[in-house]
mmCIF file of C-alpha atoms in Angstrom:
data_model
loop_
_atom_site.group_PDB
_atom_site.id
_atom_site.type_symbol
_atom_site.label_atom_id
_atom_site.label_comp_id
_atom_site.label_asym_id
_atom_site.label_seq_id
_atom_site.Cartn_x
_atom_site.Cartn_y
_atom_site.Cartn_z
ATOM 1 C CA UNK A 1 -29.906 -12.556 -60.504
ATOM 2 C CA UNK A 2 -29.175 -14.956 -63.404
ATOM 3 C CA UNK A 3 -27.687 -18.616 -62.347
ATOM 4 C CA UNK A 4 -24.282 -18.045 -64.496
ATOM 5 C CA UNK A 5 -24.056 -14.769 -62.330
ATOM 6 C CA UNK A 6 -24.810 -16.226 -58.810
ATOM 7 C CA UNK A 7 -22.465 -19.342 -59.924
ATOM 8 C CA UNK A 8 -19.676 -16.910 -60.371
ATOM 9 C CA UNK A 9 -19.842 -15.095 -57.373
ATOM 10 C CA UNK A 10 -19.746 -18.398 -54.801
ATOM 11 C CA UNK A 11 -15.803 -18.826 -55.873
ATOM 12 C CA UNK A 12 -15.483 -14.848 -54.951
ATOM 13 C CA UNK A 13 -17.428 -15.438 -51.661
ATOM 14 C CA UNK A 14 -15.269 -18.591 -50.619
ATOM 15 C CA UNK A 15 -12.030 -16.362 -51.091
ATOM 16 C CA UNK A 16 -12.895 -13.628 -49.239
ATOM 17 C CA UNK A 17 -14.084 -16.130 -46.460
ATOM 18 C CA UNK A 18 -10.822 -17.482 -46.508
ATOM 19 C CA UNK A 19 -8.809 -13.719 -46.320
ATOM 20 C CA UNK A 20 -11.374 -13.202 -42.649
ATOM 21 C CA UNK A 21 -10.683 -16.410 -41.365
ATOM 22 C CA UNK A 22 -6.836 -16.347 -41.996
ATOM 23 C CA UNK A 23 -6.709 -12.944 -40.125
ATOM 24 C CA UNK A 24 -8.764 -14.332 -37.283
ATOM 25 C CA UNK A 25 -6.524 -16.980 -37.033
ATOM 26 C CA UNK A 26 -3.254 -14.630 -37.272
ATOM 27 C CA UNK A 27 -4.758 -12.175 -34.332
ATOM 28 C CA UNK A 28 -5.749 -15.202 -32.469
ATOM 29 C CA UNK A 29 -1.801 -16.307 -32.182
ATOM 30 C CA UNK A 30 -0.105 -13.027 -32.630
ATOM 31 C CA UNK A 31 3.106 -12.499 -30.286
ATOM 32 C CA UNK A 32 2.507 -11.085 -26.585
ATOM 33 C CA UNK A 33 5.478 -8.937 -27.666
ATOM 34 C CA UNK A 34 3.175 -6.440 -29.781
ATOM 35 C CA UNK A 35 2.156 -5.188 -26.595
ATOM 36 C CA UNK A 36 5.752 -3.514 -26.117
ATOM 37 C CA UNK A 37 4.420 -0.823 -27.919
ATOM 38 C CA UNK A 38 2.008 0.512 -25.371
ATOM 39 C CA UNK A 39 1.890 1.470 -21.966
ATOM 40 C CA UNK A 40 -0.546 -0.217 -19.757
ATOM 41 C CA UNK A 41 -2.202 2.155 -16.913
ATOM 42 C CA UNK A 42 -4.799 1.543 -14.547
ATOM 43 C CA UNK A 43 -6.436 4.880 -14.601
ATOM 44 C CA UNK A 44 -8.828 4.234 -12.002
ATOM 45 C CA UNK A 45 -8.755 7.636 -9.367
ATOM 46 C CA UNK A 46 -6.879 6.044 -6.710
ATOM 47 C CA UNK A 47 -4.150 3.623 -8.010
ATOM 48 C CA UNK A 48 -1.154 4.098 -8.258
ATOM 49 C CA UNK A 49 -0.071 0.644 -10.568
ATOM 50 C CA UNK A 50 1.336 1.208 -13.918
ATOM 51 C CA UNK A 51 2.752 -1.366 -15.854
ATOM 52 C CA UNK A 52 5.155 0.137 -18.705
ATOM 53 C CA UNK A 53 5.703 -2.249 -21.139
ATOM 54 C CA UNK A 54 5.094 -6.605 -21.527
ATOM 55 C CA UNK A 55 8.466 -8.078 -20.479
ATOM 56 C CA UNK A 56 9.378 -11.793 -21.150
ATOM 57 C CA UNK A 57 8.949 -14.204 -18.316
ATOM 58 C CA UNK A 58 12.671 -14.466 -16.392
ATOM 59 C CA UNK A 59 14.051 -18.089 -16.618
ATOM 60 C CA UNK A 60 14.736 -19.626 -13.712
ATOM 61 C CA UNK A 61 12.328 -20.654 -10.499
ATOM 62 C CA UNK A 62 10.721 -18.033 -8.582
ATOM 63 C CA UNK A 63 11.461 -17.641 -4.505
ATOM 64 C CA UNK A 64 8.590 -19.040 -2.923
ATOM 65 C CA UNK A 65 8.338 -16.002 -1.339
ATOM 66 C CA UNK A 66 8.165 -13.571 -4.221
ATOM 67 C CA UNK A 67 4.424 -13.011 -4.382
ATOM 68 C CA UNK A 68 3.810 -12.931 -0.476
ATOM 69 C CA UNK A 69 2.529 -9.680 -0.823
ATOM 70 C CA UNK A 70 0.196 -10.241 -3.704
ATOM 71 C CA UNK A 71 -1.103 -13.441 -1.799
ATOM 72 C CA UNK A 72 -2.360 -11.256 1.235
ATOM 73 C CA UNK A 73 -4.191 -8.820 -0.703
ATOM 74 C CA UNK A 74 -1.265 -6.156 -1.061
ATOM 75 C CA UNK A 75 -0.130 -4.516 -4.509
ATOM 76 C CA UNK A 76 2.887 -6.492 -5.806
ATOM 77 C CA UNK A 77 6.580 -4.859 -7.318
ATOM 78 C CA UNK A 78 9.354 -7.283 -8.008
ATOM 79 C CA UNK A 79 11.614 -6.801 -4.513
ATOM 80 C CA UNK A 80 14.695 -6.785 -4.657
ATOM 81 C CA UNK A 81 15.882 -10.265 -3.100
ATOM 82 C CA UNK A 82 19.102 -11.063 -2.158
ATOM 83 C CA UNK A 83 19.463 -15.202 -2.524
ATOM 84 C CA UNK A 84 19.594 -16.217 0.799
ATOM 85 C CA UNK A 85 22.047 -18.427 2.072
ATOM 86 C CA UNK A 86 22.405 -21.249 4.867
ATOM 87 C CA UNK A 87 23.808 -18.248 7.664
ATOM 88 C CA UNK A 88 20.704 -16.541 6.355
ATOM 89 C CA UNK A 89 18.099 -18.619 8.045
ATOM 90 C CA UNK A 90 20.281 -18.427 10.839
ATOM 91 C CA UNK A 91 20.405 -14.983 11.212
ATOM 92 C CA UNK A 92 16.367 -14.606 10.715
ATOM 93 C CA UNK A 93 15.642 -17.127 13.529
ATOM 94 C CA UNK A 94 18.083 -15.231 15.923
ATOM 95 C CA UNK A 95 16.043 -11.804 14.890
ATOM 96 C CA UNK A 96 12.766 -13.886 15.913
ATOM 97 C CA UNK A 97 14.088 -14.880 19.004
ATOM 98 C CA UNK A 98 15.261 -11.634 19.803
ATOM 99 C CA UNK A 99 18.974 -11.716 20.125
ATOM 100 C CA UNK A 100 20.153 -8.872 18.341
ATOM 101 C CA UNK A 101 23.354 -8.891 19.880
ATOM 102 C CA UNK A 102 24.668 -11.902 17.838
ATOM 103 C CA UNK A 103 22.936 -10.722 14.799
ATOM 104 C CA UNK A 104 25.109 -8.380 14.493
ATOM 105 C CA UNK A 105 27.844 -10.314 15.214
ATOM 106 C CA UNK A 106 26.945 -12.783 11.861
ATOM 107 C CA UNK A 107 26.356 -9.210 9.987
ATOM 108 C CA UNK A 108 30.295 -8.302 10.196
ATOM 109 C CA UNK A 109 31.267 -11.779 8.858
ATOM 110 C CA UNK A 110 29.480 -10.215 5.628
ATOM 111 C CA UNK A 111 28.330 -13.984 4.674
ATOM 112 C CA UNK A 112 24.701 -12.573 4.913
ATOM 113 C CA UNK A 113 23.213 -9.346 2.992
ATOM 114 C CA UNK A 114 21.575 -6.769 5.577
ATOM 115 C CA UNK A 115 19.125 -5.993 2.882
ATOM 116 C CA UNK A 116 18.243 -10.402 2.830
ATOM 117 C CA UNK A 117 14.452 -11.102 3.015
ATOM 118 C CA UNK A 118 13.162 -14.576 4.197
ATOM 119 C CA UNK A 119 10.176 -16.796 2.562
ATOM 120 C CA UNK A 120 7.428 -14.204 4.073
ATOM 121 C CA UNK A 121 9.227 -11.515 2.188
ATOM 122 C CA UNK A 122 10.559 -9.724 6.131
ATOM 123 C CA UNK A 123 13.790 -7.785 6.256
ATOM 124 C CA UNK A 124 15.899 -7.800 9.442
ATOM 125 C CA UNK A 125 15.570 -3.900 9.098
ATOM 126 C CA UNK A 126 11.630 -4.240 9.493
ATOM 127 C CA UNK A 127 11.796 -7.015 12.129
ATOM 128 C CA UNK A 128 13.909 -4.647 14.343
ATOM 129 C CA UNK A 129 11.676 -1.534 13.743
ATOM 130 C CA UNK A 130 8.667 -3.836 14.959
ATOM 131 C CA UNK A 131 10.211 -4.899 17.501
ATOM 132 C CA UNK A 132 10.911 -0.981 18.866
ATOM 133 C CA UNK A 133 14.684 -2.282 19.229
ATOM 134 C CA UNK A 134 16.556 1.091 18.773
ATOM 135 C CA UNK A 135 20.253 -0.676 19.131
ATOM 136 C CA UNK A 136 19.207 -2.950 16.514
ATOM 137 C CA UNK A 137 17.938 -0.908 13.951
ATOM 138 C CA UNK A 138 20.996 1.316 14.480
ATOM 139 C CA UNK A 139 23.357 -1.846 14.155
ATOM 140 C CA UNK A 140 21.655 -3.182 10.580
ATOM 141 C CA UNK A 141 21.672 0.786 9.185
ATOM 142 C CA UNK A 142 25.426 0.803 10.268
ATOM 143 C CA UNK A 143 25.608 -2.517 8.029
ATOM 144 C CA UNK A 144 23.860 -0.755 5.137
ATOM 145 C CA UNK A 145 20.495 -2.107 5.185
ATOM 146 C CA UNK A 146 18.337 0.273 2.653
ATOM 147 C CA UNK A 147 16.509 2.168 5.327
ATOM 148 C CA UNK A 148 13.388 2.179 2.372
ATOM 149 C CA UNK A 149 13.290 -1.762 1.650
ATOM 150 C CA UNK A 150 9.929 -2.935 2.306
ATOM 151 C CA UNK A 151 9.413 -5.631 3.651
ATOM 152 C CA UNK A 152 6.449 -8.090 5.038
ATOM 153 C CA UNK A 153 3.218 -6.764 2.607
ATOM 154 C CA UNK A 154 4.867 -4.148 1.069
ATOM 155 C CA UNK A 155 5.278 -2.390 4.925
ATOM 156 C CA UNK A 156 8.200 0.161 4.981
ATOM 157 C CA UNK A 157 10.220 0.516 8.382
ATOM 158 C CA UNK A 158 9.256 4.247 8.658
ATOM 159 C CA UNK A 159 5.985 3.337 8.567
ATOM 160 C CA UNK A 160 5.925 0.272 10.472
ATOM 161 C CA UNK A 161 7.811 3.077 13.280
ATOM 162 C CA UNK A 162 4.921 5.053 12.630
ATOM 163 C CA UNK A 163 2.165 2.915 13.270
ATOM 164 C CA UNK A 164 3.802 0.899 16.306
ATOM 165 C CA UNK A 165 4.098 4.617 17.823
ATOM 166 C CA UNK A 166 8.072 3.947 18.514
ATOM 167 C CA UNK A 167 9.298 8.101 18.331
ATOM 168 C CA UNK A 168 12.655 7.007 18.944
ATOM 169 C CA UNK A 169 12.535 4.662 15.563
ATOM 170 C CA UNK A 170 10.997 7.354 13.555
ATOM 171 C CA UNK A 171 13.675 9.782 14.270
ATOM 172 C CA UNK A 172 16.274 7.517 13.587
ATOM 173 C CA UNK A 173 15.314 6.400 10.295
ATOM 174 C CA UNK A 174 14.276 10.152 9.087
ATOM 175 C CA UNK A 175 17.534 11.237 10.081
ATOM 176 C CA UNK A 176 19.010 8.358 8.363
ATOM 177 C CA UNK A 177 17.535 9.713 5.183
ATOM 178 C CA UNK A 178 14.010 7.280 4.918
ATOM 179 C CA UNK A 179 11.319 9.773 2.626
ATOM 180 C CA UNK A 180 9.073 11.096 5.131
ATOM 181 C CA UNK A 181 6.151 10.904 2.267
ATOM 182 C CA UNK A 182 6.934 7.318 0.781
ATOM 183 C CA UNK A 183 3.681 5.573 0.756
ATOM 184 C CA UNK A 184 3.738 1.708 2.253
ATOM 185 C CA UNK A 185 1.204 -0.735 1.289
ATOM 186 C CA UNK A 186 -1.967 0.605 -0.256
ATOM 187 C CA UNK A 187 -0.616 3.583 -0.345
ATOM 188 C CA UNK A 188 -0.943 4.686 3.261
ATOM 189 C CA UNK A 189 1.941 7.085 4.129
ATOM 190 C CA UNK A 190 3.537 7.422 7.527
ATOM 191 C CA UNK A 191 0.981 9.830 7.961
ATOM 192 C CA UNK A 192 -2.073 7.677 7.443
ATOM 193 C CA UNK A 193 -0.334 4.989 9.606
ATOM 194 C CA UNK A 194 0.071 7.808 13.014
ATOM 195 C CA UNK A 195 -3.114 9.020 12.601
ATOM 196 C CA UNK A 196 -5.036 5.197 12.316
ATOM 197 C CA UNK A 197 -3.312 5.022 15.879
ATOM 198 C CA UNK A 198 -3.266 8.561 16.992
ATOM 199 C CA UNK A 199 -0.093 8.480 17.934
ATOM 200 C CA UNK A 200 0.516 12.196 18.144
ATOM 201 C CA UNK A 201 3.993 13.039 18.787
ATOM 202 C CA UNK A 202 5.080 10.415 15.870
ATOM 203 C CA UNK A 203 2.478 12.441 13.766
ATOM 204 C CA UNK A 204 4.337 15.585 14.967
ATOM 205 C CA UNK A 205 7.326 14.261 14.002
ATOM 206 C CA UNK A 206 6.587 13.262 10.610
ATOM 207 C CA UNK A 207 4.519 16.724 9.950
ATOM 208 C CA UNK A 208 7.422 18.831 11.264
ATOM 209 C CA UNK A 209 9.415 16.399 8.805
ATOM 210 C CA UNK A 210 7.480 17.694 5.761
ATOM 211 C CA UNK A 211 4.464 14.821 5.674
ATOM 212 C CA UNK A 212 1.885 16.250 3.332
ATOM 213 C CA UNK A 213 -1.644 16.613 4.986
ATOM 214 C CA UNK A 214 -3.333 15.993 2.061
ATOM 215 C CA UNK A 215 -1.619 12.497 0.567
ATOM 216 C CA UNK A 216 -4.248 10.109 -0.670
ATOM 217 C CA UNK A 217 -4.279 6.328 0.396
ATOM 218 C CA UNK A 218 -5.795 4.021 -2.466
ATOM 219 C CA UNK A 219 -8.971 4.495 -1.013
ATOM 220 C CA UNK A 220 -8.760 7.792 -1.495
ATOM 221 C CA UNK A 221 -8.856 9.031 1.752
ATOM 222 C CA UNK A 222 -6.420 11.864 3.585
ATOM 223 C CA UNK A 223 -5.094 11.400 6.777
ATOM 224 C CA UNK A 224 -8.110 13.332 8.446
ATOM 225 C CA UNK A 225 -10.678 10.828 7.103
ATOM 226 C CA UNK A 226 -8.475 7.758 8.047
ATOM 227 C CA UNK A 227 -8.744 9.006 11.487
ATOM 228 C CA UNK A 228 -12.562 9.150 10.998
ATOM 229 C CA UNK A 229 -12.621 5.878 9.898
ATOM 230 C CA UNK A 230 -11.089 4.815 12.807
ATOM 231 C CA UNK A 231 -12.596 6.635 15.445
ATOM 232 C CA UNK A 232 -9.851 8.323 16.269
ATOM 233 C CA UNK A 233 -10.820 11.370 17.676
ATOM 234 C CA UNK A 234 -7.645 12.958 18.947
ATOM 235 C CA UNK A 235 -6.002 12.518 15.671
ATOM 236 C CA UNK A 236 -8.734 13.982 13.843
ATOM 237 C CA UNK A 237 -8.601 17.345 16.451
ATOM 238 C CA UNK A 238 -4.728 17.509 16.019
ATOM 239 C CA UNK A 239 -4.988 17.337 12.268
ATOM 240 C CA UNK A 240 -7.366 20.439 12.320
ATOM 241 C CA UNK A 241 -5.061 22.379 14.567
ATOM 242 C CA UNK A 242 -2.099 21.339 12.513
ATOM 243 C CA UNK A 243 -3.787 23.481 9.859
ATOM 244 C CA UNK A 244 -6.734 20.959 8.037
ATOM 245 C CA UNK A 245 -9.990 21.879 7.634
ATOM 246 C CA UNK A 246 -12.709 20.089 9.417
ATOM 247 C CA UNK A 247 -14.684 19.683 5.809
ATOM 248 C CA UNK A 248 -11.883 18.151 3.888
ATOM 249 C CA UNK A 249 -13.100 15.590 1.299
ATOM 250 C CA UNK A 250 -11.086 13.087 -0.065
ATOM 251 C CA UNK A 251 -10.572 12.232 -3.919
ATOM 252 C CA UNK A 252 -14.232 10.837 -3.870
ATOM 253 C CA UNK A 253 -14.893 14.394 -2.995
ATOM 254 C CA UNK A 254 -16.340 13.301 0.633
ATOM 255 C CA UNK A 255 -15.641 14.406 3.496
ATOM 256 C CA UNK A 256 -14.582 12.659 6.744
ATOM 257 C CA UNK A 257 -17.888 13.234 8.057
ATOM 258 C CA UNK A 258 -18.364 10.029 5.002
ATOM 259 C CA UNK A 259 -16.287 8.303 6.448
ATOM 260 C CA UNK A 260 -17.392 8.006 10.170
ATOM 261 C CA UNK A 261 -20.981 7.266 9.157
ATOM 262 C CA UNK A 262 -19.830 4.972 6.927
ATOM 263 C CA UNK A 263 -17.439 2.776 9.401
ATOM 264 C CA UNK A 264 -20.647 3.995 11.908
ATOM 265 C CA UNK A 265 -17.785 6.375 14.458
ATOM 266 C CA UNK A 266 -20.524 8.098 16.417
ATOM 267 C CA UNK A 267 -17.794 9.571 18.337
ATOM 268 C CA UNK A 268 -16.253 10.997 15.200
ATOM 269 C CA UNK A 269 -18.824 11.943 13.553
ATOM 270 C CA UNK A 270 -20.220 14.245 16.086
ATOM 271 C CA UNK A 271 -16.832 15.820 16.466
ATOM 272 C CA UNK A 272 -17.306 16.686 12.760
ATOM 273 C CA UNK A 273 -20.540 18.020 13.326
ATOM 274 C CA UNK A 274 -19.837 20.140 16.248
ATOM 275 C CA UNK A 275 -17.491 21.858 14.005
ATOM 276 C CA UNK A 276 -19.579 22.713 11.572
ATOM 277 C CA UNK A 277 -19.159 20.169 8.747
ATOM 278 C CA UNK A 278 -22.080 19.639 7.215
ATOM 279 C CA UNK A 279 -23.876 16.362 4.885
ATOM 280 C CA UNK A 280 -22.211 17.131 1.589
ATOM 281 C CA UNK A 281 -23.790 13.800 -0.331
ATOM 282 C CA UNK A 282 -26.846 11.973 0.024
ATOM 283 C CA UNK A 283 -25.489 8.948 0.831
ATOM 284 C CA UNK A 284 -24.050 10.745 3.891
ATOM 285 C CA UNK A 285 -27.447 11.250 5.270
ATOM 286 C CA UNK A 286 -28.833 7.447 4.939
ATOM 287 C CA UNK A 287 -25.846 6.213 6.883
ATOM 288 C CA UNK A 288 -26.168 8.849 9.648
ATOM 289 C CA UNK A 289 -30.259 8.150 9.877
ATOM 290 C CA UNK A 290 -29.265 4.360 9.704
ATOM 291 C CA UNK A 291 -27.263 5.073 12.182
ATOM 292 C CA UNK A 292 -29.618 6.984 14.390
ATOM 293 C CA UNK A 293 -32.092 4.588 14.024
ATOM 294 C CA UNK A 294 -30.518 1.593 15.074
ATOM 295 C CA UNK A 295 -32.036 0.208 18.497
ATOM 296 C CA UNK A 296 -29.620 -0.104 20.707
ATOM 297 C CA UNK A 297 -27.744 -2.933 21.968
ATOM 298 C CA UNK A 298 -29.581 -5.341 24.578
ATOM 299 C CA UNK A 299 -27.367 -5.098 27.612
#
């Protein structure tokens, strides 16, 4: 190419240099607000987050308490706090001791809100359904507390009822209208909470209830192969009567029969075997030889 030509196309080159670095530069410090015109979803198999659209940060400090759950490794919503007030702390450290009695006695002066949570993100209505107190948990639903405010990790009081095995709790909050299929922290319903424990009757309960057999956790397991995980054979043989089928898989499409070799449930996993299920993944089969050829402990 002739000089005078190359000469003349070096301005041309600069400019256009100039146009791509400007736009760089523009992207590089464009608003977080042009996200407002997406949704955000986590597609992934077995979660249940979506985020809808960017919001602006609130003004304001933060309770030191608002991201208690996120801190211990649970999935984090915005809960709905009620400021706490000087009675408030109060009131908690009367439900830690125990004395329910003059709980409710600060609840009728209305200076605190039934629904209050303290700095570790606990409700009164949770602390009483841990505690198995049945007068209690009657008193602060009398008050109004929201029978489906989580509260410590993201733990609702039906399923905290569930898992503790307290049948009196669990039919008190069902009948006081608490969703029977709500999931609680990663995603484990009621369900998923009984059957961990094998606590059968509550599992009757919430199955005559409505409780879905087939509800996913966000691992992706059904209440069958949380029992498996766990060893828990009774739960797994009531679950099969109830009406599940030994083979069930999961939304990894494995079966429970996974999931005992996999938390290494001997007990379990022969159970599954006896009835039938067979190795429906490789995978399966290296855990169950590893398994089986494990020398055994030195006693």
């Amino acid at each position: 190419m002739p000089a005078h030509q190359r000469k003349g196309l070096r301005p041309l080159s600069v400019f256009l240099m100039g146009v791509c670095l400007s736009q760089l530069a523009v992207a590089q410090v464009a608003p977080a607000t042009a996200l407002d015109r997406h949704v955000i979803e986590d597609v992934g198999p077995f979660s249940g987050f979506v985020q809808t659209k960017a919001q602006s940060a609130p003004s304001g400090p933060v309770a030191p308490g608002a991201f208690a759950d996120l801190a211990q490794g649970a999935v984090w919503v915005p809960p709905r706090v009620h400021p706490l007030v000087p009675q408030a702390k109060e009131v908690f450290d009367l439900a830690l001791a125990d004395r329910w009695s003059e709980v409710k006695d600060k609840l009728k002066d209305r200076a605190v809100h039934p629904d209050a949570r303290d700095e570790q993100g606990r409700t009164l209505l949770t602390l009483a359904v841990q505690a198995g107190n049945l007068q209690a948990t009657q008193g602060l639903l009398a008050a109004g507390a929201d029978v489906s405010q989580p509260g410590l990790l993201g733990h609702r009081p039906l399923a905290l009822a569930a898992w503790r095995g307290h049948e009196l709790l669990v039919r008190e909050l069902l009948m006081a209208g608490a969703e029977v299929n709500q999931p609680s922290v990663s995603l484990q319903t009621p369900l998923h909470l009984a059957a961990q424990m094998a606590n059968l009757r509550v599992m009757d309960m919430l199955v005559r209830a409505g409780a879905s057999l087939d509800a996913t956790n966000r691992a992706g397991l059904r209440p069958l192969g949380e029992a498996a995980r766990l060893g828990q054979v009774q739960a797994m043989a009531w679950l099969v009567k109830a009406g599940v089928p030994p083979d069930q898989r999961g939304m990894q499409g494995l079966s429970a029969l996974h999931e005992a070799a996999l938390a290494e449930q001997p007990l379990a996993l022969a159970w599954l075997r006896e009835r039938g299920v067979t190795v429906s993944h490789p995978l399966t089969q290296v855990l169950i030889d590893t398994i089986g050829n494990r020398p055994p402990l030195p006693r």
